[in-house]
Coordinates of C-alpha atoms in Angstrom, one line a residue:
M1 CA 22.0 -23.9 18.2
P2 CA 21.0 -27.6 19.4
S3 CA 20.7 -30.0 17.0
A4 CA 19.0 -33.7 16.6
K5 CA 20.0 -37.3 15.0
R6 CA 17.9 -40.1 14.3
L7 CA 19.2 -43.0 12.6
S8 CA 16.7 -46.0 12.1
T9 CA 17.2 -49.6 13.3
D10 CA 14.0 -50.9 11.8
A11 CA 14.9 -54.2 10.3
D12 CA 12.5 -53.5 7.6
A13 CA 13.6 -49.8 6.9
P14 CA 14.8 -49.8 2.9
A15 CA 18.5 -50.6 3.0
G16 CA 21.6 -51.0 1.0
P17 CA 24.8 -49.9 0.3
G18 CA 25.0 -46.2 0.0
R19 CA 22.6 -43.8 0.8
A20 CA 20.7 -40.4 -0.4
V21 CA 21.2 -37.5 1.7
L22 CA 18.3 -35.1 1.3
G23 CA 18.2 -31.1 2.4
F24 CA 16.7 -29.1 3.3
G25 CA 13.5 -28.5 5.2
G26 CA 11.0 -30.1 6.6
T27 CA 7.2 -28.4 6.9
V28 CA 3.5 -28.9 8.1
D29 CA 1.4 -28.2 5.3
H30 CA -2.3 -27.1 5.3
E31 CA -3.7 -28.3 2.1
I32 CA -7.0 -26.8 1.7
E33 CA -9.8 -28.2 -0.3
W34 CA -10.4 -26.0 -3.3
D35 CA -14.1 -24.4 -2.6
A36 CA -15.0 -22.5 -5.7
A37 CA -18.2 -21.0 -3.9
L38 CA -16.6 -20.2 -1.0
V39 CA -13.6 -18.2 -2.9
A40 CA -16.0 -16.6 -5.1
R41 CA -17.8 -15.6 -2.0
L42 CA -14.7 -14.0 -0.9
A43 CA -13.8 -12.6 -4.0
E44 CA -17.3 -10.4 -3.6
E45 CA -16.8 -9.4 -0.1
Y46 CA -13.3 -8.1 -0.6
R47 CA -14.5 -6.4 -3.7
I48 CA -11.4 -7.9 -5.9
R49 CA -11.1 -6.6 -9.5
L50 CA -9.1 -7.8 -12.7
T51 CA -6.3 -5.3 -12.0
D52 CA -5.9 -6.7 -8.1
C53 CA -5.0 -10.4 -9.3
D54 CA -1.5 -9.8 -9.6
P55 CA 0.9 -13.1 -8.9
D56 CA 3.8 -10.8 -7.9
A57 CA 2.1 -8.8 -5.9
P58 CA 2.6 -8.0 -1.9
I59 CA 0.6 -10.3 0.7
V60 CA -0.4 -8.5 3.4
D61 CA -3.5 -10.0 4.7
E62 CA -6.2 -12.2 3.7
R63 CA -7.9 -10.0 0.5
S64 CA -3.9 -9.5 -0.9
L65 CA -3.7 -13.5 -0.4
L66 CA -7.0 -13.9 -2.5
A67 CA -5.7 -11.8 -4.8
V68 CA -2.4 -13.1 -5.7
I69 CA -4.2 -16.9 -5.9
L70 CA -6.8 -15.5 -8.3
G71 CA -3.5 -13.7 -10.1
H72 CA -1.6 -17.4 -10.6
A73 CA -4.8 -18.9 -11.7
R74 CA -5.5 -16.2 -14.7
L75 CA -1.9 -16.4 -15.5
R76 CA -2.0 -20.4 -15.8
R77 CA 1.2 -20.6 -13.2
G78 CA 2.3 -22.4 -10.3
G79 CA 4.8 -21.1 -7.7
E80 CA 5.6 -19.9 -4.1
R81 CA 5.6 -16.4 -2.4
F82 CA 6.3 -15.5 1.0
V83 CA 3.3 -13.9 3.1
E84 CA 4.3 -11.4 5.6
S85 CA 1.6 -12.1 8.1
P86 CA 1.2 -15.8 9.3
A87 CA -2.5 -14.5 10.4
A88 CA -3.4 -14.1 6.9
L89 CA -2.2 -17.9 6.6
E90 CA -4.6 -19.0 9.4
Q91 CA -7.4 -17.2 8.6
F92 CA -7.9 -18.5 5.0
A93 CA -6.8 -21.6 6.2
A94 CA -9.6 -22.1 8.8
R95 CA -12.3 -21.1 6.3
H96 CA -11.8 -24.6 4.3
R97 CA -11.9 -27.7 4.8
K98 CA -8.1 -29.3 4.8
S99 CA -5.5 -32.0 5.3
V100 CA -2.6 -32.1 7.5
T101 CA 0.6 -33.5 5.5
I102 CA 4.2 -32.9 6.2
G103 CA 6.4 -31.9 2.8
G104 CA 9.2 -30.0 1.5
T105 CA 11.2 -31.1 -1.4
C106 CA 13.5 -33.2 0.7
V107 CA 10.6 -35.0 3.0
R108 CA 8.6 -35.6 -0.2
A109 CA 11.4 -36.9 -2.2
G110 CA 12.5 -39.2 0.7
L111 CA 9.2 -40.7 1.3
V112 CA 9.2 -41.5 -2.8
M113 CA 12.4 -43.0 -2.4
R114 CA 11.6 -45.1 0.9
A115 CA 8.3 -46.4 -1.5
L116 CA 11.1 -47.6 -3.8
G117 CA 13.2 -49.4 -1.0
V118 CA 16.0 -46.7 -1.7
R119 CA 16.7 -45.1 2.1
S120 CA 18.0 -41.5 2.7
T121 CA 18.7 -39.4 5.6
A122 CA 16.6 -36.0 5.5
L123 CA 18.3 -32.6 6.5
L124 CA 15.3 -31.0 8.5
V125 CA 15.8 -27.4 9.6
A126 CA 13.4 -27.8 12.2
V127 CA 10.8 -30.2 13.6
D128 CA 7.4 -30.4 16.0
D129 CA 4.9 -33.2 17.2
T130 CA 2.9 -32.6 14.1
F131 CA 5.8 -33.3 11.9
L132 CA 7.1 -36.5 14.0
E133 CA 3.6 -37.7 14.1
R134 CA 3.8 -37.9 10.2
F135 CA 7.5 -38.7 9.5
P136 CA 7.7 -42.4 8.9
P137 CA 9.6 -44.1 11.9
D138 CA 12.2 -46.1 9.8
C139 CA 13.5 -42.9 8.0
D140 CA 16.8 -41.2 9.2
Y141 CA 16.8 -37.7 9.9
L142 CA 19.2 -35.0 11.0
V143 CA 17.6 -31.5 12.7
S144 CA 19.4 -28.5 12.7
D145 CA 17.5 -26.8 15.5
D146 CA 15.4 -28.7 17.8
A147 CA 13.9 -25.4 19.4
A148 CA 12.8 -23.7 16.3
V149 CA 9.2 -23.6 15.6
L150 CA 7.3 -24.6 12.6
I151 CA 4.8 -22.2 11.3
P152 CA 2.6 -24.4 8.8
H153 CA 2.9 -23.5 5.1
L154 CA -0.8 -23.1 3.3
I155 CA -1.1 -25.2 -0.1
V156 CA -3.5 -24.4 -2.8
Q157 CA -4.4 -26.7 -5.5
L158 CA -6.1 -25.0 -8.3
P159 CA -8.6 -27.1 -10.0
E160 CA -8.1 -28.8 -13.4
A161 CA -11.3 -26.4 -14.4
G162 CA -13.7 -24.0 -13.1
S163 CA -14.2 -19.9 -13.0
I164 CA -14.3 -17.4 -10.1
P165 CA -16.5 -14.2 -10.8
V166 CA -14.7 -10.7 -9.7
A167 CA -16.0 -7.4 -9.6
D168 CA -15.4 -6.5 -13.8
G169 CA -15.1 -9.8 -14.9
E170 CA -14.1 -13.5 -14.5
I171 CA -10.9 -15.6 -13.6
V172 CA -10.9 -18.8 -16.0
I173 CA -9.3 -21.5 -14.6
D174 CA -8.0 -24.0 -17.4
R175 CA -4.8 -26.0 -15.9
P176 CA -4.8 -27.9 -12.3
N177 CA -1.5 -26.2 -10.7
R178 CA -0.1 -25.9 -6.8
L179 CA 0.6 -22.7 -4.9
I180 CA 2.7 -22.4 -1.7
F181 CA 2.3 -19.7 0.9
V182 CA 4.9 -19.6 3.3
N183 CA 5.8 -17.7 6.5
D184 CA 8.4 -19.8 7.9
P185 CA 11.4 -18.2 10.1
A186 CA 13.1 -21.4 10.7
Q187 CA 13.5 -22.1 7.1
S188 CA 14.5 -18.4 6.5
S189 CA 17.4 -18.8 9.2
M190 CA 18.6 -22.0 7.5
E191 CA 20.4 -23.0 10.5
L192 CA 22.9 -25.6 9.1
S193 CA 23.8 -28.7 11.3
P194 CA 27.3 -28.9 13.0
D195 CA 27.1 -32.8 12.2
L196 CA 26.2 -31.9 8.6
G197 CA 29.9 -33.0 7.1
D198 CA 29.5 -36.5 9.2
T199 CA 26.3 -37.2 7.7
L200 CA 27.7 -36.5 4.3
A201 CA 30.5 -38.4 4.6
G202 CA 28.9 -41.5 3.2
A203 CA 26.4 -40.0 0.7
E204 CA 26.0 -41.1 -3.0
V205 CA 23.9 -38.9 -4.0
F206 CA 23.0 -35.4 -2.0
L207 CA 20.1 -33.1 -2.7
I208 CA 20.3 -29.5 -2.0
S209 CA 16.8 -27.5 -1.9
G210 CA 15.2 -25.2 0.4
F211 CA 16.8 -22.1 0.4
N212 CA 14.1 -20.5 -1.7
A213 CA 12.4 -19.7 1.4
M214 CA 15.9 -17.5 2.7
T215 CA 14.8 -13.6 3.1
D216 CA 18.2 -12.3 3.9
A217 CA 20.8 -12.4 1.3
A218 CA 23.8 -11.8 3.7
L219 CA 22.7 -14.6 5.9
A220 CA 22.4 -16.7 2.5
R221 CA 25.8 -16.1 1.8
R222 CA 27.1 -17.1 5.4
R223 CA 25.0 -20.4 4.9
I224 CA 26.3 -21.3 1.7
H225 CA 29.7 -20.9 2.7
G226 CA 29.0 -23.2 5.6
L227 CA 27.3 -25.8 3.0
R228 CA 30.5 -25.3 1.0
A229 CA 32.5 -26.5 3.9
A230 CA 30.2 -29.3 4.9
M231 CA 30.6 -30.3 1.3
R232 CA 34.3 -31.2 1.2
A233 CA 33.4 -34.5 3.2
L234 CA 31.2 -36.0 0.4
P235 CA 33.2 -39.0 -1.4
A236 CA 34.7 -37.7 -4.4
E237 CA 32.2 -40.0 -6.7
A238 CA 29.1 -38.4 -4.9
L239 CA 26.5 -36.7 -7.3
V240 CA 25.0 -33.4 -6.2
I241 CA 21.7 -31.9 -7.2
Y242 CA 20.3 -28.9 -6.9
E243 CA 16.3 -28.6 -7.0
D244 CA 15.3 -24.9 -7.9
A245 CA 12.5 -23.8 -6.5
G246 CA 10.5 -20.2 -6.4
Y247 CA 12.4 -17.9 -4.4
H248 CA 10.8 -15.5 -2.1
S249 CA 13.5 -12.7 -2.6
A250 CA 15.0 -11.8 -5.9
E251 CA 18.1 -10.8 -3.7
V252 CA 18.2 -14.0 -2.4
S253 CA 17.6 -16.0 -5.6
A254 CA 20.5 -14.2 -7.3
V255 CA 22.8 -15.2 -4.5
A256 CA 21.6 -18.4 -3.6
R257 CA 21.2 -19.5 -7.1
R258 CA 24.8 -18.7 -8.1
G259 CA 26.6 -19.9 -5.1
I260 CA 24.8 -23.2 -5.0
V261 CA 24.6 -24.3 -8.8
T262 CA 28.5 -24.1 -8.6
L263 CA 28.5 -26.9 -6.1
A264 CA 26.1 -28.7 -8.0
D265 CA 26.6 -31.4 -10.9
V266 CA 23.1 -31.2 -11.7
F267 CA 20.7 -28.5 -12.0
S268 CA 16.8 -29.4 -11.8
M269 CA 14.2 -27.2 -12.4
N270 CA 10.3 -26.9 -13.6
E271 CA 8.8 -25.3 -16.6
D272 CA 8.0 -22.0 -14.5
E273 CA 11.4 -21.9 -13.1
L274 CA 13.0 -22.3 -16.8
Q275 CA 10.8 -19.5 -17.5
E276 CA 11.2 -17.7 -14.6
H277 CA 15.1 -17.6 -15.7
L278 CA 14.6 -16.5 -19.0
G279 CA 12.1 -14.2 -18.6
H280 CA 9.4 -15.4 -21.1
E281 CA 7.7 -18.3 -21.6
I282 CA 8.7 -21.0 -24.1
D283 CA 6.6 -23.5 -26.4
L284 CA 7.2 -26.7 -24.3
L285 CA 6.3 -28.9 -27.5
D286 CA 8.6 -26.9 -30.0
P287 CA 12.4 -28.7 -30.0
T288 CA 13.9 -25.3 -31.8
A289 CA 12.3 -23.1 -29.2
I290 CA 13.5 -25.2 -26.0
C291 CA 16.7 -25.9 -27.7
D292 CA 17.4 -22.0 -28.1
A293 CA 16.1 -22.0 -24.1
L294 CA 18.8 -24.9 -23.0
G295 CA 21.5 -22.9 -24.5
A296 CA 20.6 -19.7 -22.5
M297 CA 20.4 -21.7 -19.8
H298 CA 24.2 -22.8 -20.0
R299 CA 25.1 -19.6 -20.7
M300 CA 23.6 -18.3 -17.5
F301 CA 24.8 -21.3 -15.5
P302 CA 27.7 -23.2 -17.1
G303 CA 28.9 -26.4 -15.6
P304 CA 26.2 -28.6 -14.3
T305 CA 24.1 -30.7 -16.3
L306 CA 20.8 -29.3 -16.3
V307 CA 17.6 -31.3 -15.8
V308 CA 14.3 -29.6 -16.7
H309 CA 11.0 -31.6 -15.7
T310 CA 7.4 -30.4 -17.4
R311 CA 4.3 -32.2 -17.9
H312 CA 5.3 -33.0 -21.4
W313 CA 8.6 -34.3 -20.8
A314 CA 11.7 -34.5 -18.8
L315 CA 15.3 -33.8 -20.0
A316 CA 19.1 -33.7 -19.2
S317 CA 21.1 -31.6 -21.1
G318 CA 24.9 -31.9 -20.6
A319 CA 27.9 -34.1 -20.1
R320 CA 25.9 -36.4 -17.6
A321 CA 22.7 -36.4 -19.2
P322 CA 23.5 -40.2 -20.6
L323 CA 24.0 -41.4 -17.1
L324 CA 20.6 -39.5 -16.2
E325 CA 18.5 -41.2 -18.8
G326 CA 17.2 -43.9 -16.8
A327 CA 16.7 -41.6 -13.9
L328 CA 14.9 -39.3 -15.4
A329 CA 12.4 -41.9 -16.5
G330 CA 12.3 -42.9 -12.9
G331 CA 11.3 -39.0 -11.9
I332 CA 8.3 -39.2 -14.3
R333 CA 7.0 -42.4 -13.1
A334 CA 7.2 -41.2 -9.9
A335 CA 5.6 -37.8 -10.6
T336 CA 3.0 -39.6 -12.6
A337 CA 1.8 -41.7 -9.7
R338 CA 1.3 -38.6 -7.2
Y339 CA -0.7 -36.6 -9.9
M340 CA -3.0 -39.8 -10.0
H341 CA -2.8 -40.9 -6.5
G342 CA -1.5 -38.2 -4.5
D343 CA 0.3 -39.0 -0.7
A344 CA -1.2 -42.6 -1.4
A345 CA 0.9 -43.3 -4.3
T346 CA 2.7 -46.7 -3.5
A347 CA 5.5 -48.6 -5.5
A348 CA 3.1 -50.7 -7.4
D349 CA 1.1 -47.4 -8.7
I350 CA 4.4 -46.1 -9.9
A351 CA 5.1 -49.6 -11.8
A352 CA 1.8 -49.1 -13.3
V353 CA 2.7 -46.2 -15.0
D354 CA 4.5 -48.0 -17.6
G355 CA 1.1 -49.1 -18.7
L356 CA 0.0 -45.5 -19.4
S357 CA 0.3 -44.0 -23.4
V358 CA 2.4 -41.8 -24.4
P359 CA 1.1 -38.7 -26.2
P360 CA 2.4 -38.7 -29.9
E361 CA 3.0 -34.7 -29.3
H362 CA 5.2 -35.9 -26.3
R363 CA 7.4 -38.4 -28.0
I364 CA 7.6 -36.4 -30.9
V365 CA 9.2 -33.6 -29.0
A366 CA 11.1 -35.9 -26.9
D367 CA 12.7 -37.9 -29.8
A368 CA 13.6 -34.7 -31.6
L369 CA 15.4 -33.3 -28.8
T370 CA 17.2 -36.3 -28.5
A371 CA 18.3 -36.7 -31.7
T372 CA 20.0 -33.2 -31.5
D373 CA 23.0 -35.0 -30.0
P374 CA 22.5 -38.0 -27.5
N375 CA 25.8 -37.4 -25.9
V376 CA 24.7 -34.4 -24.0
L377 CA 20.8 -34.3 -24.5
R378 CA 18.5 -36.9 -23.7
C379 CA 14.7 -36.3 -23.3
I380 CA 12.0 -38.8 -22.0
P381 CA 8.3 -38.2 -22.6
A382 CA 5.5 -37.9 -20.2
Y383 CA 2.2 -39.7 -20.1
A384 CA -1.4 -39.2 -20.9
V385 CA -2.9 -39.7 -17.1
P386 CA -6.4 -40.3 -16.7
T387 CA -7.7 -38.9 -13.6
S388 CA -10.4 -36.4 -12.8
K389 CA -8.9 -35.5 -9.0
P390 CA -5.3 -34.6 -10.0
T391 CA -2.8 -33.8 -7.4
T392 CA -0.5 -31.1 -8.5
I393 CA 1.2 -30.5 -5.1
G394 CA 4.4 -32.3 -4.4
L395 CA 5.1 -32.9 -8.4
G396 CA 8.4 -31.7 -8.5
D397 CA 9.6 -33.4 -5.4
S398 CA 8.1 -36.7 -6.1
F399 CA 9.9 -36.2 -9.8
V400 CA 13.7 -35.7 -8.0
G401 CA 12.8 -38.6 -5.7
G402 CA 12.6 -41.1 -8.6
L403 CA 15.5 -39.3 -9.9
A404 CA 17.5 -40.0 -6.8
A405 CA 16.2 -43.2 -6.6
G406 CA 17.4 -44.3 -9.9
L407 CA 20.7 -42.9 -9.4
V408 CA 21.2 -45.1 -6.2
S409 CA 19.6 -48.0 -7.8
A410 CA 21.9 -47.8 -10.6
R411 CA 25.1 -47.7 -8.7
R412 CA 23.9 -50.1 -6.3
A413 CA 23.8 -52.4 -9.3
E414 CA 27.3 -51.6 -11.3
G415 CA 28.7 -52.4 -8.0
A416 CA 27.0 -55.4 -7.9
L417 CA 28.2 -56.4 -11.3
S418 CA 32.0 -55.0 -10.6

């Protein structure tokens, strides 16, 4: 497949020794504006019942898409789902006011790093004019297949509070969250560029994400094999971060997570993904329950240091935990600024987060977790966030961007002192 590369020559681009390489993806996103009256009308027209509201049901048309959205709201879950027909995405998005943005974990993480003055290269599976019009001209990228077509993702941001009547009851919404709906053949194929190894040769930090959109387990195995081969070009001191996500296929999930985690120094996830691995919910303010969960995760995925980022705290558990403490704080600041300001968040907004208060319950659990063994466990409390219009889209992406920026900046500082 053809590939394309752009290396920035902009003198004002963030620079400095070393670089983060961020893969894999790049999307055009249709972020709809939640319209409770419209959603209620559609629920009535489609005769949606409480039993229809299952977040895990197949999505084959607009009715099942709406039922899954309401199912996530009912169970207070965020997530990402595959949609069998792109027409359902187009039909639902066309009914709403929407913003057209660009995303994917690697892209949004890179935009955060750019704001913080840390340069990166995005590994993009495909691009189109809509994407490139929005991608900053001073950012580097490598495209795996410049002939592939992008199909927009549908992004639904559930409000902080509200309710939607259904035929036999009511769906109560009491937590903001984000839902991603995808039919993305380019991402599903996950073509890797033949130039990937050359791009990794100078990396200090390498982020792996995006494999969750794959639907063919055999193809996923081949791509991971190719990824492993390309990663031989990484410098020995490079740090590899795998950011988890909601997989569209259980079979691909098992193949990809097992295969990629063995390549990673850091295995990062949010609270939804943590609880998916565990198979049950946990009390995120109970240090004992959290420690038990971490023990179970280390047994499932031995080797990498675990990072878990939640609305209450972010932690690192494993041998690299002390190294990651400052970067965890950077990730929390970046995600908090996005929660408050969305795409408009700036470096000044990120810095201003330090002026926010920390809820006592967040500090108590963070201190208790760190005290269990500071050599292998560090936890940073999250802030109280004063906003009437929160952005939940891209919080994990912003967190990992802040995390990676913190790691690169720390290594630069070490180099300057040596």
